[in-house]
Every structure is written in structure tokens, then in C-alpha cells.
Amino acid sequence: MTEKNLKANRNYKDTVFRMLFSDRKNLLSLYNAVNGTSYKNPEKLEIVTLENAIYMGMKNDLAFIIATNLFLYEHQSTYNPNMPLRDLFYISSEYQKLVDHKSLYSSVLQKIPAPNFIVFYNGTEKKEDRWENALSDAYETPDKEPRLELKVLTLNMNEGHNKELMEQCQTLREYAKYFALVRKYKKEMKLDAAVKCAVDECIQSGILAEFLKKNRAEVIAVSIFEYDKEEEEKKLRKAEYEAGYDDGKKLGITEGEIRKAKETAIELTKVGMAKSQIAAILKVNENMLRQWLEK
């Protein structure tokens, strides 16, 4: 099958991350590295990824249960503050699948695996090693003790970040090297040629060599899609930001005033003030305020 047909025949868009870590051995290595554990038997992982749960053309990358805990692993190449809400929808579907609905009407407490939400990020916007997004961040009215909370931990897996984690998981380390090479060659040539050069160099250097030899055509097709998607999302973010900036200029706000307003918005957000209140204080619309905070 050609690379073009591989892309055309997909019901959803896969990622190289999902292809790599759908292998139980690789997934267990990643889990051990993240959690500081030393499980040896990949069969300890119970894969529970919902194969029919597709959101915006993308499905959740990996879901699995180990030691009575449920883990949702997701890969992102662009920063997305809405991951807690997305994971809320997904974990609800997981629990619906795992729980016997009849038993919910009994007097016996139905036990469920405790959820953990982790995003593996390899974009270029964020420079931190790790950060956390909470569902309560999206609430119109902040609550110091929200009745419903969901926190997503994001780990930066670009080269030079989370060194201890990378040292503990060879597959993740080599994955980071592969995408660093794609970005390097993309500066010198067209995307499809850059991806092919990165794949060839990795094979020659022993980086994900067996995986890339076995899945060369599909990896190339998927990588091209991933990079295209990342670039399109960057363009969308830039357009949103410029729209917000233009809105500010239309209101007669100078560039310096916009910068000061952004700094104020960030500080007020840190102390828990609602976005609606901040927007009212700064005399800007909430949509523009959200763009500032996300940027």
C-alpha cells in the first residue's frame, strides 16, 4: 500500500507515538519511567483503549489499567488547555464500559480504578519540563474547592527536557531524537523529503531502527500528517492571537497598553479571579482575554 493510500484509508489519524507505545513492552517501559516502578511482565497491562471513541478525527492514544489504576496517555504536538474537558468525556465512556450498570442500583459500593491523566508533549510553544491543567480552570465562576475536578499532567518530551524520564525510557528518548531530526531537516527541504531523511538516518544510527524498518511507509505517512497538523494549528493560534490584537487596536489600545493588560490578566488569574471579572476590569471581551492567557 502506498503512503498516499495509507492516509486515505484511515478512519482516524494515528500518531507515531500511538504506533510505538501500542506495543505492550514499550508501554510498560514508559509507565515504569513515569511512575518510578519496575514491572517486568507486559501482561500486567490491561489495554482498555476505546477503539470507537473518536473526537475531532483523533482518538485517545492509549488507555490501560495496571495495579488497579486507570491511565490515559495522550500525545500532543500543540498546547491544548482543553485536555481536562476532553479527558472528562473519555473517562466517562471508560467507566460506562467497565461498570456493570445493574450493580449501580444495589447497596454495594461499585469499585472503579482510580484515573490518571498524562499528556506527552513534543511541540515548540511551551518550554517547561512539565505543567498541569485543571478542569476547574475552565469554570466561569472559580471555586476554591470545586465539586468536580480533573487534573492533567503534561510532560515535555522534546530533547533536553525531563532528562531523568528520558534516561529511564529508551523508546521515548529515541522517539524524541526522531522528531528532532524531522524538524532539523524540515528547515532544509520539503516536509516529505525531511521525514524520509529522518527515517533513513534513524535506521542507519540504530534509533528506533527495528520499528522504522518494519513500519517505514506508514511512519512516513503518519509523520507527514502529524507535522502538517501541527503547522495548521500554529497558524490557527496565530490568527486567533492576531484577531485579539486587532480587536485591541480597534478599541484604541496601544501595544504597550495591551502588553500591560496581558500581564495584569495573568496576575489576576493566579489569584483565582473569574475571567468574566478580569475582562470587565480590563474592558476587553472574554474571547480576547482567553487568547491572551493561552498565548
XYZ file of C-alpha atoms in Angstrom:
295
model
C 0.000 0.000 0.000
C 1.362 3.459 -0.904
C 1.851 6.246 1.629
C -0.975 8.171 -0.039
C -3.383 5.248 0.269
C -2.380 4.682 3.876
C -3.515 8.207 4.694
C -6.687 7.992 2.598
C -7.849 4.684 4.062
C -7.653 5.706 7.712
C -10.871 6.004 9.722
C -8.936 8.229 12.130
C -5.481 9.743 12.149
C -2.962 7.701 14.104
C 0.274 9.073 15.538
C 3.809 7.691 15.662
C 3.522 7.896 19.456
C 0.484 5.617 19.472
C 2.073 3.228 16.991
C 5.173 2.925 19.176
C 3.512 2.600 22.552
C 0.692 0.325 21.468
C 3.399 -2.295 21.906
C 2.941 -3.545 25.479
C 6.664 -3.817 26.117
C 7.263 -0.202 25.117
C 4.210 0.959 27.045
C 5.328 -0.815 30.213
C 8.763 0.798 29.890
C 7.128 4.219 29.604
C 4.838 3.541 32.562
C 7.782 2.437 34.721
C 9.768 5.530 33.769
C 6.905 7.900 34.610
C 5.965 6.201 37.880
C 9.355 5.019 39.145
C 8.219 1.379 39.148
C 9.936 -1.747 37.871
C 7.243 -4.028 36.456
C 8.725 -6.705 34.184
C 5.707 -8.501 32.722
C 3.909 -6.563 29.932
C 0.876 -8.792 30.500
C 0.292 -6.856 33.725
C -1.105 -4.121 31.490
C -4.769 -4.432 30.615
C -5.332 -2.340 27.492
C -8.741 -0.627 27.625
C -8.391 1.956 24.839
C -11.835 2.607 23.376
C -11.495 1.837 19.694
C -14.686 3.658 18.720
C -14.114 6.830 20.760
C -13.131 9.411 18.169
C -13.042 13.160 18.868
C -12.339 15.713 16.120
C -10.816 12.988 13.924
C -8.403 11.912 16.660
C -8.880 9.078 19.116
C -7.432 8.820 22.594
C -3.951 7.424 22.181
C -3.721 4.845 24.966
C -5.761 3.730 27.948
C -4.715 0.911 30.256
C -5.182 -0.488 33.738
C -2.342 -1.613 35.983
C -2.300 -2.172 39.747
C -5.999 -1.155 39.977
C -5.278 2.267 38.430
C -6.517 3.513 35.073
C -4.143 5.597 32.939
C -4.989 7.738 29.941
C -1.903 8.620 27.880
C -2.201 11.205 25.147
C 0.306 12.742 22.722
C 0.058 16.405 21.727
C 2.244 18.461 19.402
C 0.495 21.745 20.248
C -0.523 23.157 23.620
C -4.174 22.427 24.405
C -5.690 23.822 27.635
C -8.895 21.861 26.962
C -7.383 18.438 27.672
C -9.115 18.136 31.085
C -12.536 18.542 29.449
C -11.638 16.102 26.673
C -10.403 13.573 29.223
C -13.594 14.029 31.260
C -15.651 12.903 28.274
C -13.305 9.999 27.643
C -13.078 8.745 31.233
C -16.883 8.803 31.445
C -17.016 6.463 28.451
C -14.347 4.244 30.039
C -16.290 3.901 33.282
C -19.502 3.190 31.396
C -17.707 0.331 29.689
C -16.066 -1.016 32.869
C -19.026 -0.854 35.237
C -21.962 -3.215 35.361
C -24.862 -0.765 35.141
C -27.201 -3.064 37.065
C -24.900 -3.032 40.087
C -25.196 0.758 40.358
C -28.678 0.274 41.821
C -27.500 -2.062 44.588
C -26.485 -1.141 48.138
C -22.921 -2.384 47.482
C -20.347 0.256 46.567
C -19.154 -0.281 42.989
C -15.355 -0.018 42.944
C -13.647 1.617 39.962
C -9.967 2.070 39.032
C -8.523 5.452 40.044
C -7.838 7.594 36.929
C -4.562 9.246 35.932
C -4.255 11.640 33.012
C -0.932 12.305 31.292
C -0.112 14.152 28.075
C 3.241 13.688 26.342
C 4.037 16.935 24.543
C 6.572 17.460 21.767
C 5.532 20.849 20.436
C 7.623 24.005 20.322
C 5.336 26.533 22.056
C 5.901 25.521 25.682
C 9.374 25.325 27.208
C 8.639 23.970 30.699
C 9.511 20.364 31.620
C 6.003 19.781 32.962
C 2.796 21.581 33.823
C -0.728 20.815 34.984
C -4.106 21.841 33.612
C -7.251 21.505 35.704
C -10.875 21.190 34.663
C -11.746 23.901 37.191
C -9.613 26.370 35.187
C -12.448 26.383 32.651
C -15.194 27.185 35.157
C -16.795 30.571 34.577
C -17.029 31.028 38.338
C -13.883 29.843 40.183
C -14.331 27.632 43.230
C -11.602 27.025 45.795
C -12.975 23.524 46.346
C -14.638 22.511 43.068
C -17.143 19.671 43.315
C -15.853 18.214 40.080
C -12.141 18.308 39.318
C -9.862 16.588 36.828
C -6.152 17.357 36.526
C -3.979 16.546 33.532
C -0.197 16.387 33.847
C 1.761 17.281 30.709
C 5.354 16.091 30.265
C 7.608 17.754 27.698
C 9.353 15.026 25.707
C 11.481 17.199 23.457
C 15.234 16.671 23.576
C 16.761 18.419 26.586
C 13.645 18.117 28.741
C 12.801 15.661 31.537
C 16.247 14.099 31.298
C 15.648 11.574 34.075
C 12.483 10.344 32.385
C 14.278 10.056 29.051
C 17.122 8.110 30.635
C 14.640 5.637 32.083
C 12.765 5.014 28.806
C 14.918 4.352 25.750
C 11.963 4.250 23.352
C 10.770 7.692 24.432
C 14.320 9.060 24.163
C 14.706 7.725 20.625
C 11.248 8.991 19.681
C 12.370 12.495 20.731
C 15.513 12.151 18.601
C 13.475 11.106 15.585
C 11.190 14.136 15.710
C 14.143 16.453 16.392
C 15.630 15.197 13.126
C 12.344 15.774 11.260
C 12.332 19.390 12.444
C 16.015 19.804 11.605
C 15.610 18.562 8.019
C 12.342 20.489 7.558
C 14.390 23.698 7.731
C 16.428 22.496 4.759
C 13.927 20.737 2.473
C 10.283 19.927 1.801
C 8.368 18.043 4.501
C 8.078 14.671 2.754
C 11.813 14.657 1.963
C 12.627 15.761 5.521
C 10.637 12.904 7.018
C 12.253 10.337 4.721
C 15.733 11.645 5.558
C 14.958 11.481 9.280
C 13.685 7.905 8.971
C 16.735 6.814 6.978
C 19.198 8.461 9.362
C 17.499 6.885 12.392
C 17.656 3.426 10.818
C 21.339 3.895 9.992
C 22.073 5.173 13.516
C 20.104 2.460 15.313
C 17.397 4.855 16.539
C 14.029 3.047 16.553
C 15.659 1.008 13.800
C 13.572 -2.172 14.048
C 10.311 -0.247 14.374
C 11.122 2.051 11.444
C 12.251 -0.776 9.170
C 9.045 -2.673 9.838
C 6.703 0.324 9.516
C 8.651 2.664 7.241
C 5.866 3.604 4.799
C 3.240 4.115 7.486
C 5.578 6.089 9.761
C 6.403 8.436 6.877
C 2.721 8.957 6.037
C 1.737 9.471 9.682
C 4.665 11.814 10.381
C 3.756 13.996 7.410
C 0.187 14.203 8.673
C 1.332 14.991 12.232
C 3.665 17.776 11.123
C 1.034 19.238 8.773
C -1.478 19.210 11.616
C 0.986 20.895 13.976
C 1.679 23.646 11.429
C -2.034 24.194 10.747
C -2.754 24.507 14.463
C 0.081 27.023 14.831
C -1.409 29.085 12.003
C -4.824 28.918 13.680
C -3.377 30.060 17.028
C -1.519 32.910 15.284
C -4.701 34.005 13.502
C -6.645 33.912 16.788
C -3.933 35.913 18.537
C -3.760 38.496 15.768
C -7.548 38.793 15.804
C -7.382 39.541 19.521
C -4.571 42.055 18.961
C -6.526 43.738 16.173
C -9.575 43.924 18.445
C -7.416 45.739 20.970
C -6.184 48.199 18.376
C -9.764 48.857 17.251
C -10.583 49.794 20.835
C -7.792 52.368 20.716
C -5.396 50.406 22.954
C -1.686 50.877 22.259
C 0.762 47.974 22.017
C 2.248 48.906 25.389
C -1.198 49.008 26.986
C -2.027 45.602 25.500
C 1.179 44.140 26.967
C 0.395 45.655 30.388
C -3.186 44.365 30.206
C -1.899 40.859 29.476
C 0.431 40.977 32.475
C -2.422 42.163 34.695
C -4.719 39.434 33.371
C -2.145 36.760 34.213
C -1.693 38.052 37.764
C -5.441 38.269 38.382
C -5.886 34.734 37.062
C -3.255 33.480 39.511
C -5.276 34.779 42.476
C -8.384 32.998 41.227
C -10.394 35.854 39.752
C -13.024 34.816 37.207
C -12.287 35.533 33.553
C -15.545 37.478 33.262
C -14.450 39.777 36.100
C -10.963 40.252 34.629
C -12.446 41.072 31.224
C -14.752 43.648 32.829
C -11.878 45.260 34.747
C -9.626 45.447 31.672
C -12.542 46.419 29.401
C -11.850 43.671 26.860
C -14.054 40.840 25.610
C -13.618 37.394 27.186
C -12.623 35.772 23.898
C -9.650 38.125 23.527
C -8.770 37.577 27.204
C -8.681 33.793 26.704
C -6.379 34.253 23.700
C -4.011 36.343 25.815
C -3.925 33.811 28.617
C -3.389 30.848 26.297
C -0.607 32.675 24.466
